[in-house]
Amino acid sequence: MSFAIPAPAQITIPVVGGDPFPVRRIYCVGRNYAAHAREMGHDPDREPPFFFMKPADAIVPTGSVVPYPAATADYHHEIEMVVALGKGGRDVPVDKALDLVFGYGVGLDMTRRDIQAQAKKMGRPWDMAKGFDQSAPCAPILPVSQSGHPDKGAVWLKVNGEIRQQGDLGDLIWSVAETISYLSGLVELFPGDLIYTGTPEGVGAVVKGDKLEGHVDGLQDISITIG
Ligand code: MN
C-alpha cells in the first residue's frame, strides 16, 4: 500500500524473550495511590478512576537520554507499573479483566507540572502537561507467563542514587483488574493498548544530568538520563 506521505513507523516496546510489543494507545490513571492524591491536594476517597492519554510515540526505551522538554521549569517524574494488553474488549467484567493482559512493564509518566497546575487552575485539558514528546519512558515488557499478575511489591524511583518515590502495588486504590474493567466501559480496548497505573507519593522535579532508575518488584527496571 502506498500513502500520500511517508507512513509513521509502528511504535514498539521490547519484550523479554520475544518479539516487540506494538503500541496502539497509552492510557494513564490519575491519582491511584492515596498518599499521592493527598500530596496533590485531593481527598483520596475512592472516587471513580479517571484517565488521560499520551500519544503512542511518547514511548522511549530504557537506557535513553531524554532531552529536558520545552516549555517547562518543573519537569516531574512519576514511577508507575505499566499494563500491556494482548487482547481487547468492551464492558469487560472485573473477574475477566486480567485475561486481557499480555504483560507488565515499568514506566515513567513524565509530567510538565507547571503546565498541569495552570491547566487545573484554568479548567483546561492536561494534554500538553502529560502527552508531550518523549513523556512515556517504558522498560521492556515481561510477559504474564514470567511476571504473573503483580498485585503487591515495592515500587520505587531513585534520582542520582537517592530514593525519591517509594510505594507498594498493594496500595493501588484501583487494582489492575478494576482499572481495565472501568476503562473498557469508557472506550473499547484493543491489543497494543498500554495502561500506566498511577504513581505513589514523592513526585518531584528533575534537571539536566539527573539519572533516574525505576523499579517494580518482579519486573524489568527502567533507567533514563535527562539530557
Ligand atoms: Mn501518573
JSON list of C-alpha atoms in Angstrom, two decimals, residues 5-7 12 17 33 36 41 49 52 63 82-83 91 97 108 112-114 131 133 141 160 168 188-189 192 206:
[
{"chain": "A", "resi": 5, "resn": "ILE", "atom": "CA", "xyz": [3.21, 10.94, 2.70]},
{"chain": "A", "resi": 6, "resn": "PRO", "atom": "CA", "xyz": [5.68, 8.55, 4.38]},
{"chain": "A", "resi": 7, "resn": "ALA", "atom": "CA", "xyz": [3.72, 6.48, 6.92]},
{"chain": "A", "resi": 12, "resn": "THR", "atom": "CA", "xyz": [7.16, -0.79, 19.80]},
{"chain": "A", "resi": 17, "resn": "GLY", "atom": "CA", "xyz": [12.38, -13.22, 25.42]},
{"chain": "A", "resi": 33, "resn": "TYR", "atom": "CA", "xyz": [-2.40, 5.90, 45.31]},
{"chain": "A", "resi": 36, "resn": "HIS", "atom": "CA", "xyz": [-0.06, 10.79, 46.05]},
{"chain": "A", "resi": 41, "resn": "GLY", "atom": "CA", "xyz": [-4.16, 18.35, 47.24]},
{"chain": "A", "resi": 49, "resn": "PRO", "atom": "CA", "xyz": [-10.81, 6.30, 38.44]},
{"chain": "A", "resi": 52, "resn": "PHE", "atom": "CA", "xyz": [-5.79, 10.81, 30.48]},
{"chain": "A", "resi": 63, "resn": "GLY", "atom": "CA", "xyz": [18.74, 3.49, 28.61]},
{"chain": "A", "resi": 82, "resn": "VAL", "atom": "CA", "xyz": [2.52, -0.36, 33.08]},
{"chain": "A", "resi": 83, "resn": "VAL", "atom": "CA", "xyz": [-0.03, -2.93, 31.90]},
{"chain": "A", "resi": 91, "resn": "ASP", "atom": "CA", "xyz": [-17.52, -3.72, 29.21]},
{"chain": "A", "resi": 97, "resn": "ALA", "atom": "CA", "xyz": [-10.19, -8.32, 33.04]},
{"chain": "A", "resi": 108, "resn": "LEU", "atom": "CA", "xyz": [7.65, 6.87, 33.86]},
{"chain": "A", "resi": 112, "resn": "ARG", "atom": "CA", "xyz": [5.29, 19.20, 32.99]},
{"chain": "A", "resi": 113, "resn": "ARG", "atom": "CA", "xyz": [3.89, 20.02, 36.43]},
{"chain": "A", "resi": 114, "resn": "ASP", "atom": "CA", "xyz": [3.77, 23.78, 35.90]},
{"chain": "A", "resi": 131, "resn": "GLY", "atom": "CA", "xyz": [1.23, 13.96, 26.41]},
{"chain": "A", "resi": 133, "resn": "ASP", "atom": "CA", "xyz": [7.27, 14.32, 23.23]},
{"chain": "A", "resi": 141, "resn": "ILE", "atom": "CA", "xyz": [7.67, -5.81, 28.96]},
{"chain": "A", "resi": 160, "resn": "ASN", "atom": "CA", "xyz": [21.11, 10.02, 41.21]},
{"chain": "A", "resi": 168, "resn": "ASP", "atom": "CA", "xyz": [3.74, -0.69, 47.14]},
{"chain": "A", "resi": 188, "resn": "GLU", "atom": "CA", "xyz": [-13.21, -0.24, 23.57]},
{"chain": "A", "resi": 189, "resn": "LEU", "atom": "CA", "xyz": [-9.80, -1.65, 24.41]},
{"chain": "A", "resi": 192, "resn": "GLY", "atom": "CA", "xyz": [-1.44, -2.99, 21.91]},
{"chain": "A", "resi": 206, "resn": "VAL", "atom": "CA", "xyz": [14.40, 16.62, 37.77]}
]
